[in-house]
Structures are given as C-alpha cells and as structure tokens.
PDB file of C-alpha atoms in Angstrom:
ATOM      1  CA  MET A   1       0.000   0.000   0.000  1.00 55.00           C
ATOM      2  CA  THR A   2       1.293   3.472  -0.874  1.00 60.00           C
ATOM      3  CA  LEU A   3       0.142   6.826   0.464  1.00 64.00           C
ATOM      4  CA  VAL A   4       0.660  10.277  -1.049  1.00 59.00           C
ATOM      5  CA  GLY A   5       0.522  13.783   0.418  1.00 60.00           C
ATOM      6  CA  PHE A   6      -3.207  14.242  -0.087  1.00 60.00           C
ATOM      7  CA  THR A   7      -3.978  10.894   1.564  1.00 73.00           C
ATOM      8  CA  ALA A   8      -1.771  11.654   4.549  1.00 74.00           C
ATOM      9  CA  VAL A   9      -3.594  14.919   5.216  1.00 76.00           C
ATOM     10  CA  GLU A  10      -6.964  13.182   4.836  1.00 80.00           C
ATOM     11  CA  LEU A  11      -5.896  10.609   7.444  1.00 82.00           C
ATOM     12  CA  LEU A  12      -5.371  13.426   9.934  1.00 79.00           C
ATOM     13  CA  GLU A  13      -8.996  14.443   9.473  1.00 79.00           C
ATOM     14  CA  LEU A  14     -10.176  10.834   9.615  1.00 84.00           C
ATOM     15  CA  SER A  15      -8.255  10.237  12.854  1.00 84.00           C
ATOM     16  CA  LYS A  16     -10.724  12.506  14.679  1.00 83.00           C
ATOM     17  CA  SER A  17     -13.417   9.862  14.353  1.00 86.00           C
ATOM     18  CA  VAL A  18     -11.588   6.620  13.530  1.00 87.00           C
ATOM     19  CA  ASP A  19      -8.854   4.663  15.329  1.00 90.00           C
ATOM     20  CA  ILE A  20      -6.154   4.864  12.640  1.00 87.00           C
ATOM     21  CA  LYS A  21      -3.830   2.597  14.600  1.00 88.00           C
ATOM     22  CA  GLN A  22      -6.459  -0.142  14.520  1.00 90.00           C
ATOM     23  CA  VAL A  23      -7.215   0.392  10.821  1.00 86.00           C
ATOM     24  CA  PHE A  24      -3.558  -0.132   9.856  1.00 86.00           C
ATOM     25  CA  SER A  25      -2.757  -2.767  12.490  1.00 87.00           C
ATOM     26  CA  CYS A  26      -2.283  -5.506   9.864  1.00 89.00           C
ATOM     27  CA  PHE A  27       0.369  -3.557   7.925  1.00 87.00           C
ATOM     28  CA  LYS A  28       4.058  -3.913   8.773  1.00 85.00           C
ATOM     29  CA  VAL A  29       5.237  -1.021   6.573  1.00 87.00           C
ATOM     30  CA  ILE A  30       3.525   1.422   4.218  1.00 86.00           C
ATOM     31  CA  GLY A  31       5.050   3.254   1.273  1.00 86.00           C
ATOM     32  CA  PHE A  32       4.844   7.021   0.942  1.00 86.00           C
ATOM     33  CA  ALA A  33       5.479   8.681  -2.408  1.00 80.00           C
ATOM     34  CA  GLY A  34       5.200  11.901  -4.342  1.00 68.00           C
ATOM     35  CA  GLU A  35       6.861  14.430  -2.032  1.00 70.00           C
ATOM     36  CA  PRO A  36       8.909  14.730   1.164  1.00 70.00           C
ATOM     37  CA  LEU A  37       7.141  14.090   4.464  1.00 73.00           C
ATOM     38  CA  GLY A  38       7.345  16.670   7.236  1.00 76.00           C
ATOM     39  CA  VAL A  39       8.797  15.812  10.646  1.00 78.00           C
ATOM     40  CA  ALA A  40       5.508  16.406  12.477  1.00 79.00           C
ATOM     41  CA  MET A  41       3.572  14.235  10.022  1.00 80.00           C
ATOM     42  CA  ARG A  42       6.108  11.411  10.267  1.00 83.00           C
ATOM     43  CA  GLU A  43       5.845  11.560  14.075  1.00 84.00           C
ATOM     44  CA  ARG A  44       2.068  11.368  13.778  1.00 85.00           C
ATOM     45  CA  PHE A  45       2.351   8.180  11.707  1.00 86.00           C
ATOM     46  CA  ALA A  46       4.775   6.721  14.248  1.00 88.00           C
ATOM     47  CA  ALA A  47       2.234   7.406  17.006  1.00 88.00           C
ATOM     48  CA  TRP A  48      -0.286   5.421  14.965  1.00 89.00           C
ATOM     49  CA  GLY A  49       2.184   2.528  14.842  1.00 89.00           C
ATOM     50  CA  ILE A  50       2.750   2.964  11.100  1.00 87.00           C
ATOM     51  CA  GLU A  51       6.287   2.629   9.715  1.00 88.00           C
ATOM     52  CA  LEU A  52       6.624   4.600   6.485  1.00 86.00           C
ATOM     53  CA  LEU A  53       9.141   3.871   3.733  1.00 89.00           C
ATOM     54  CA  THR A  54       9.353   6.764   1.271  1.00 88.00           C
ATOM     55  CA  TRP A  55      10.083   6.188  -2.402  1.00 87.00           C
ATOM     56  CA  SER A  56      10.389   8.305  -5.495  1.00 86.00           C
ATOM     57  CA  THR A  57      12.094   8.457  -8.892  1.00 84.00           C
ATOM     58  CA  ALA A  58      15.779   9.098  -9.401  1.00 86.00           C
ATOM     59  CA  GLY A  59      16.117  11.611 -12.187  1.00 83.00           C
ATOM     60  CA  ASP A  60      13.128  10.146 -14.066  1.00 82.00           C
ATOM     61  CA  VAL A  61      15.178   7.121 -15.182  1.00 84.00           C
ATOM     62  CA  ALA A  62      15.062   4.852 -12.122  1.00 84.00           C
ATOM     63  CA  LEU A  63      13.406   4.291  -8.780  1.00 85.00           C
ATOM     64  CA  CYS A  64      14.783   5.172  -5.378  1.00 91.00           C
ATOM     65  CA  PHE A  65      13.455   3.906  -2.082  1.00 92.00           C
ATOM     66  CA  GLU A  66      14.002   4.117   1.648  1.00 92.00           C
ATOM     67  CA  CYS A  67      14.952   0.984   3.565  1.00 93.00           C
ATOM     68  CA  LEU A  68      14.248   0.158   7.203  1.00 92.00           C
ATOM     69  CA  GLU A  69      17.338   2.135   8.232  1.00 94.00           C
ATOM     70  CA  HIS A  70      15.593   5.373   7.117  1.00 91.00           C
ATOM     71  CA  ASP A  71      18.937   6.766   5.985  1.00 93.00           C
ATOM     72  CA  GLY A  72      18.457   8.099   2.478  1.00 93.00           C
ATOM     73  CA  LEU A  73      16.798   6.765  -0.678  1.00 94.00           C
ATOM     74  CA  HIS A  74      18.562   3.905  -2.493  1.00 95.00           C
ATOM     75  CA  MET A  75      18.958   4.633  -6.216  1.00 93.00           C
ATOM     76  CA  TRP A  76      18.783   1.815  -8.774  1.00 90.00           C
ATOM     77  CA  GLU A  77      22.151   2.280 -10.490  1.00 90.00           C
ATOM     78  CA  ASP A  78      21.601  -0.740 -12.733  1.00 88.00           C
ATOM     79  CA  THR A  79      19.017   1.281 -14.702  1.00 87.00           C
ATOM     80  CA  GLY A  80      20.516   4.746 -14.438  1.00 89.00           C
ATOM     81  CA  PHE A  81      23.858   6.541 -14.262  1.00 92.00           C
ATOM     82  CA  PHE A  82      23.837   9.513 -11.879  1.00 94.00           C
ATOM     83  CA  GLU A  83      25.986  12.587 -11.367  1.00 94.00           C
ATOM     84  CA  VAL A  84      25.614  15.412  -8.864  1.00 94.00           C
ATOM     85  CA  LEU A  85      26.972  18.737 -10.103  1.00 93.00           C
ATOM     86  CA  ASP A  86      27.506  22.065  -8.388  1.00 88.00           C
ATOM     87  CA  VAL A  87      24.768  24.427  -9.582  1.00 82.00           C
ATOM     88  CA  GLU A  88      27.230  27.305 -10.031  1.00 79.00           C
ATOM     89  CA  THR A  89      30.371  25.657 -11.415  1.00 87.00           C
ATOM     90  CA  GLY A  90      28.963  22.498 -13.043  1.00 90.00           C
ATOM     91  CA  ARG A  91      31.693  20.452 -11.373  1.00 92.00           C
ATOM     92  CA  PRO A  92      31.072  17.141  -9.586  1.00 93.00           C
ATOM     93  CA  VAL A  93      30.051  17.438  -5.938  1.00 90.00           C
ATOM     94  CA  GLU A  94      31.772  15.241  -3.383  1.00 88.00           C
ATOM     95  CA  ASP A  95      29.808  12.905  -1.117  1.00 88.00           C
ATOM     96  CA  GLY A  96      27.803  14.874   1.402  1.00 86.00           C
ATOM     97  CA  GLY A  97      27.667  17.969  -0.776  1.00 84.00           C
ATOM     98  CA  VAL A  98      24.564  19.489  -2.341  1.00 83.00           C
ATOM     99  CA  GLY A  99      24.081  19.755  -6.081  1.00 89.00           C
ATOM    100  CA  GLU A 100      21.797  19.145  -9.044  1.00 93.00           C
ATOM    101  CA  LEU A 101      21.066  15.543  -9.955  1.00 94.00           C
ATOM    102  CA  ILE A 102      22.028  14.691 -13.556  1.00 94.00           C
ATOM    103  CA  SER A 103      20.743  11.375 -14.886  1.00 93.00           C
ATOM    104  CA  THR A 104      21.428   9.119 -17.850  1.00 92.00           C
ATOM    105  CA  SER A 105      19.164   6.196 -18.721  1.00 89.00           C
ATOM    106  CA  LEU A 106      20.767   2.735 -18.920  1.00 87.00           C
ATOM    107  CA  CYS A 107      17.494   0.972 -19.685  1.00 80.00           C
ATOM    108  CA  ASN A 108      16.201   0.674 -23.259  1.00 68.00           C
ATOM    109  CA  SER A 109      12.566   0.605 -22.108  1.00 66.00           C
ATOM    110  CA  ILE A 110      12.898   4.227 -21.005  1.00 58.00           C
ATOM    111  CA  ALA A 111      13.229   7.209 -23.336  1.00 62.00           C
ATOM    112  CA  PRO A 112      16.967   7.718 -23.981  1.00 77.00           C
ATOM    113  CA  LEU A 113      17.784  10.516 -21.562  1.00 85.00           C
ATOM    114  CA  VAL A 114      21.488  11.404 -21.615  1.00 90.00           C
ATOM    115  CA  ARG A 115      22.841  13.696 -18.896  1.00 92.00           C
ATOM    116  CA  TYR A 116      19.336  14.930 -18.228  1.00 92.00           C
ATOM    117  CA  ARG A 117      19.246  17.981 -15.962  1.00 92.00           C
ATOM    118  CA  THR A 118      16.572  17.097 -13.430  1.00 90.00           C
ATOM    119  CA  GLU A 119      16.601  20.434 -11.548  1.00 88.00           C
ATOM    120  CA  ASP A 120      16.438  18.334  -8.366  1.00 89.00           C
ATOM    121  CA  LEU A 121      18.669  19.498  -5.521  1.00 87.00           C
ATOM    122  CA  VAL A 122      20.028  16.486  -3.643  1.00 89.00           C
ATOM    123  CA  ARG A 123      22.655  15.367  -1.185  1.00 88.00           C
ATOM    124  CA  VAL A 124      24.180  11.967  -1.937  1.00 92.00           C
ATOM    125  CA  THR A 125      26.541   9.360  -0.549  1.00 94.00           C
ATOM    126  CA  ARG A 126      28.166   6.309  -2.084  1.00 93.00           C
ATOM    127  CA  GLU A 127      28.957   4.769   1.288  1.00 94.00           C
ATOM    128  CA  PRO A 128      27.275   1.382   1.861  1.00 95.00           C
ATOM    129  CA  CYS A 129      24.081   1.522   3.884  1.00 96.00           C
ATOM    130  CA  ALA A 130      23.772  -0.257   7.226  1.00 97.00           C
ATOM    131  CA  CYS A 131      21.179  -2.516   5.542  1.00 96.00           C
ATOM    132  CA  GLY A 132      23.944  -3.915   3.297  1.00 95.00           C
ATOM    133  CA  ARG A 133      22.973  -2.283   0.000  1.00 95.00           C
ATOM    134  CA  THR A 134      25.779  -0.564  -1.884  1.00 94.00           C
ATOM    135  CA  HIS A 135      23.894   1.613  -4.388  1.00 92.00           C
ATOM    136  CA  MET A 136      24.157   5.389  -4.171  1.00 94.00           C
ATOM    137  CA  ARG A 137      21.726   7.026  -1.742  1.00 95.00           C
ATOM    138  CA  GLN A 138      20.146  10.439  -2.044  1.00 93.00           C
ATOM    139  CA  TRP A 139      18.327  12.911   0.186  1.00 90.00           C
ATOM    140  CA  PRO A 140      16.043  15.144  -1.926  1.00 86.00           C
ATOM    141  CA  LEU A 141      16.264  18.777  -0.792  1.00 80.00           C
ATOM    142  CA  GLY A 142      13.977  20.527  -3.263  1.00 79.00           C
ATOM    143  CA  ARG A 143      13.884  21.931  -6.771  1.00 81.00           C
ATOM    144  CA  LEU A 144      16.170  24.508  -8.345  1.00 81.00           C
ATOM    145  CA  GLY A 145      13.101  26.517  -9.270  1.00 77.00           C
ATOM    146  CA  ASP A 146      12.015  26.575  -5.623  1.00 80.00           C
ATOM    147  CA  LEU A 147      15.042  28.577  -4.529  1.00 77.00           C
ATOM    148  CA  MET A 148      14.283  32.243  -3.918  1.00 83.00           C
ATOM    149  CA  VAL A 149      15.758  35.212  -2.118  1.00 84.00           C
ATOM    150  CA  VAL A 150      13.452  37.434  -0.089  1.00 90.00           C
ATOM    151  CA  ARG A 151      15.031  40.707   1.033  1.00 88.00           C
ATOM    152  CA  GLY A 152      18.459  39.104   0.914  1.00 84.00           C
ATOM    153  CA  VAL A 153      17.434  35.947   2.772  1.00 83.00           C
ATOM    154  CA  SER A 154      17.493  32.559   1.012  1.00 79.00           C
ATOM    155  CA  VAL A 155      14.125  30.842   1.372  1.00 85.00           C
ATOM    156  CA  THR A 156      13.148  27.262   0.544  1.00 82.00           C
ATOM    157  CA  PRO A 157       9.810  25.500   1.013  1.00 87.00           C
ATOM    158  CA  GLY A 158      11.463  23.266   3.598  1.00 84.00           C
ATOM    159  CA  GLU A 159      12.199  26.205   5.885  1.00 86.00           C
ATOM    160  CA  VAL A 160       8.617  27.442   5.687  1.00 92.00           C
ATOM    161  CA  TRP A 161       7.370  23.882   6.266  1.00 90.00           C
ATOM    162  CA  ARG A 162       9.419  23.504   9.446  1.00 89.00           C
ATOM    163  CA  ALA A 163       8.032  26.788  10.758  1.00 93.00           C
ATOM    164  CA  LEU A 164       4.413  25.821  10.096  1.00 94.00           C
ATOM    165  CA  GLU A 165       4.865  22.440  11.787  1.00 91.00           C
ATOM    166  CA  THR A 166       5.372  24.223  15.113  1.00 92.00           C
ATOM    167  CA  VAL A 167       1.815  25.632  15.060  1.00 94.00           C
ATOM    168  CA  PRO A 168      -0.810  22.977  15.947  1.00 92.00           C
ATOM    169  CA  GLU A 169      -3.449  24.226  13.515  1.00 93.00           C
ATOM    170  CA  THR A 170      -1.003  24.186  10.574  1.00 94.00           C
ATOM    171  CA  SER A 171       1.164  21.209  11.574  1.00 89.00           C
ATOM    172  CA  ALA A 172      -0.080  19.158   8.604  1.00 86.00           C
ATOM    173  CA  GLY A 173       2.222  21.293   6.445  1.00 89.00           C
ATOM    174  CA  VAL A 174      -0.295  22.262   3.767  1.00 90.00           C
ATOM    175  CA  PHE A 175       0.944  25.504   2.223  1.00 93.00           C
ATOM    176  CA  GLN A 176       1.957  27.273  -0.976  1.00 93.00           C
ATOM    177  CA  ILE A 177       4.569  29.969  -1.503  1.00 94.00           C
ATOM    178  CA  VAL A 178       3.455  32.465  -4.131  1.00 93.00           C
ATOM    179  CA  LYS A 179       6.563  33.168  -6.193  1.00 89.00           C
ATOM    180  CA  THR A 180       6.899  36.297  -8.322  1.00 86.00           C
ATOM    181  CA  GLY A 181      10.585  35.886  -9.168  1.00 82.00           C
ATOM    182  CA  THR A 182      13.940  34.555  -8.003  1.00 81.00           C
ATOM    183  CA  ARG A 183      14.400  37.694  -5.883  1.00 86.00           C
ATOM    184  CA  MET A 184      11.416  39.114  -4.047  1.00 90.00           C
ATOM    185  CA  GLU A 185      10.693  41.896  -1.586  1.00 90.00           C
ATOM    186  CA  GLN A 186       7.754  40.095   0.011  1.00 91.00           C
ATOM    187  CA  LEU A 187       7.226  36.499   1.145  1.00 93.00           C
ATOM    188  CA  LYS A 188       3.621  35.557   0.409  1.00 95.00           C
ATOM    189  CA  VAL A 189       2.387  32.241   1.772  1.00 96.00           C
ATOM    190  CA  ARG A 190      -0.985  30.541   1.501  1.00 95.00           C
ATOM    191  CA  VAL A 191      -1.403  28.483   4.652  1.00 96.00           C
ATOM    192  CA  GLY A 192      -3.884  25.664   5.175  1.00 94.00           C
ATOM    193  CA  TYR A 193      -5.235  25.328   8.708  1.00 94.00           C
ATOM    194  CA  ASP A 194      -7.345  22.762  10.554  1.00 92.00           C
ATOM    195  CA  ALA A 195     -10.727  24.448  10.858  1.00 90.00           C
ATOM    196  CA  SER A 196     -11.705  22.223  13.797  1.00 88.00           C
ATOM    197  CA  GLN A 197      -8.846  23.651  15.863  1.00 89.00           C
ATOM    198  CA  ALA A 198      -8.877  27.286  14.774  1.00 88.00           C
ATOM    199  CA  THR A 199     -11.214  29.523  16.759  1.00 87.00           C
ATOM    200  CA  ASP A 200      -9.489  32.877  16.355  1.00 94.00           C
ATOM    201  CA  LEU A 201      -7.985  33.513  12.902  1.00 95.00           C
ATOM    202  CA  ALA A 202      -6.363  36.767  13.967  1.00 96.00           C
ATOM    203  CA  ASP A 203      -4.506  34.930  16.730  1.00 96.00           C
ATOM    204  CA  LEU A 204      -3.608  32.110  14.335  1.00 96.00           C
ATOM    205  CA  ARG A 205      -2.253  34.592  11.802  1.00 96.00           C
ATOM    206  CA  ALA A 206      -0.078  36.173  14.484  1.00 97.00           C
ATOM    207  CA  ARG A 207       1.306  32.829  15.670  1.00 96.00           C
ATOM    208  CA  VAL A 208       2.029  31.595  12.144  1.00 96.00           C
ATOM    209  CA  GLY A 209       3.747  34.887  11.324  1.00 96.00           C
ATOM    210  CA  ALA A 210       5.820  34.620  14.499  1.00 97.00           C
ATOM    211  CA  ALA A 211       6.836  31.046  13.637  1.00 96.00           C
ATOM    212  CA  ILE A 212       8.035  32.093  10.176  1.00 95.00           C
ATOM    213  CA  TRP A 213       9.852  35.100  11.639  1.00 95.00           C
ATOM    214  CA  SER A 214      11.567  32.862  14.195  1.00 93.00           C
ATOM    215  CA  ARG A 215      12.804  30.585  11.409  1.00 90.00           C
ATOM    216  CA  LEU A 216      13.631  33.070   8.641  1.00 90.00           C
ATOM    217  CA  VAL A 217      13.597  36.537  10.247  1.00 91.00           C
ATOM    218  CA  ILE A 218      11.162  37.628   7.522  1.00 91.00           C
ATOM    219  CA  GLU A 219       7.678  39.045   7.853  1.00 92.00           C
ATOM    220  CA  ALA A 220       5.256  37.044   5.736  1.00 94.00           C
ATOM    221  CA  ASP A 221       2.118  38.128   3.912  1.00 95.00           C
ATOM    222  CA  LEU A 222      -0.236  35.311   4.924  1.00 96.00           C
ATOM    223  CA  GLU A 223      -3.395  34.086   3.247  1.00 96.00           C
ATOM    224  CA  LEU A 224      -5.214  31.678   5.566  1.00 96.00           C
ATOM    225  CA  LEU A 225      -7.392  28.971   4.006  1.00 94.00           C
ATOM    226  CA  THR A 226      -8.819  25.779   5.400  1.00 94.00           C
ATOM    227  CA  THR A 227      -6.793  22.714   4.517  1.00 89.00           C
ATOM    228  CA  GLY A 228      -9.561  21.508   2.217  1.00 87.00           C
ATOM    229  CA  GLU A 229      -9.756  24.831   0.383  1.00 90.00           C
ATOM    230  CA  LEU A 230      -6.020  24.856  -0.262  1.00 89.00           C
ATOM    231  CA  LEU A 231      -5.844  21.217  -1.339  1.00 84.00           C
ATOM    232  CA  ALA A 232      -8.610  21.917  -3.841  1.00 83.00           C
ATOM    233  CA  ARG A 233      -6.275  24.364  -5.608  1.00 78.00           C
ATOM    234  CA  SER A 234      -3.708  21.673  -6.380  1.00 72.00           C
ATOM    235  CA  THR A 235      -4.049  20.155  -9.835  1.00 65.00           C
ATOM    236  CA  THR A 236      -1.749  17.162  -9.297  1.00 61.00           C
ATOM    237  CA  GLY A 237      -1.602  14.244  -6.877  1.00 60.00           C
ATOM    238  CA  LYS A 238       0.732  16.159  -4.598  1.00 70.00           C
ATOM    239  CA  ILE A 239       0.686  19.537  -2.936  1.00 78.00           C
ATOM    240  CA  GLN A 240       2.218  22.261  -5.095  1.00 81.00           C
ATOM    241  CA  ARG A 241       4.548  24.040  -2.672  1.00 86.00           C
ATOM    242  CA  VAL A 242       5.580  26.878  -4.995  1.00 88.00           C
ATOM    243  CA  VAL A 243       3.120  28.497  -7.378  1.00 87.00           C
ATOM    244  CA  LYS A 244       3.188  31.553  -9.618  1.00 84.00           C
ATOM    245  CA  GLU A 245       1.089  34.534  -8.668  1.00 76.00           C
TER     246      GLU A 245
END
C-alpha cells in the first residue's frame, strides 16, 4: 500500500473519528510517495504505529526507495547513471555535498535521456548503507526553481514547512509559496489550517507569522485557508509548494 501527500492529510482528518492505529494494524510497513514528508507528520504516523518507507524516482530514469534504516533513498544504479553537479560551477560534488542531480538512462525501455538535468537538488553518498545495499543514496532537498531570495534571505519550502509544523493548527504542512521571481521583496504564503482547531484567525495569523519570523527573520504576507480549500487548488496528486502569482 502506498500513500501520497493528499492521503496523509486526509488521514489526519479521519483520525478525529476513527482509530487509525487499529485500521492499519495488519500492515508492517507502508510506502509514501510523491513528495517529502514533514517531521511532524512522520511523528504522527509513528504514534499510529505505522512505519513509512518513502520512495520516489531518481532523475526520471530509475526508482529510489528508503529501507528500514531510514537513511536516504537507495537509487537503482543498474538502470541509471547519476551525477551530482555544483549548480554554479557544473563540477562534480563530493559525497555529502549538495548539487543538481544529472541522470542518464541505462534501460532501453525508457526514453533515452542522456545527462538529463533534473533540476532536483540532492545530497548523496556512495557509502554502503547499514542494511547492506551498496547503491548510491540520495536525500532530496527541493527543486532549483524553488530557490528564492526574499530581502536578501534565502528561502526554501522546507524552511517554511518547518516553521508551520510548530503551530498545531497548521502542523499538517499544507501551504503554498506564491513566487513572483527569483528575488522578491515580500514572502507571500498561503497556509492551510485545521478548521476544527482554529477559533481565532487573527490569533492564528499572528502565531504563524511569528513562527516564520523565528525561522527566517522575515515578515510574511499570509493568506489563511482551510486545509480543504487549499488542497482543492492543487491540480496534481501532490501539494504544489511553490506556485506563480
């Protein structure tokens, strides 16, 4: 069984009336795909007794998956050749460094991609995993297009996510950054909140703004929507974290 971002958020709502731990008691592990999973959400699944193994694609030419060690995503190097290059110099990045994933297909059943620029920012290692596998492992960090500078401060969706997780009503991490360019004077964020918990939107706005300020030292222009309203704006199977105005 595999869950995606939308399903995970829906389980939070369902947990108010259903014993999720009992529902999933027959599962040993469950896959999670489509996007990264926030710390607060992963902790919520652990409280339900659910062990999640995340998986994704590696540069659109192979799969990558998390093992029970939860230490990076294993990349299938028998179907793809992978490089990680510095986004400024184009030179190879050493293990542990951050760069853009470049992929080449080694499988004839896949369109012949050669040194395909994925625009995925990753950290990788070629050290063997404690599980015994020796394939390269990656930690996805975001997309090149998601990088932005707001009043001189580098901002990524991950930083905003971590701030929102500290506020109970927004801990599900449903949000969108409205991007107007690589460099912006204003950080505008659409934030999804749990309507069953929010009784004072003015107070919620202040606490969310304070959480973002604490993380980024930036004042944010916030648009508060219920989680359902914001999810309805997404046109794909995962939450679109960065959208154009």
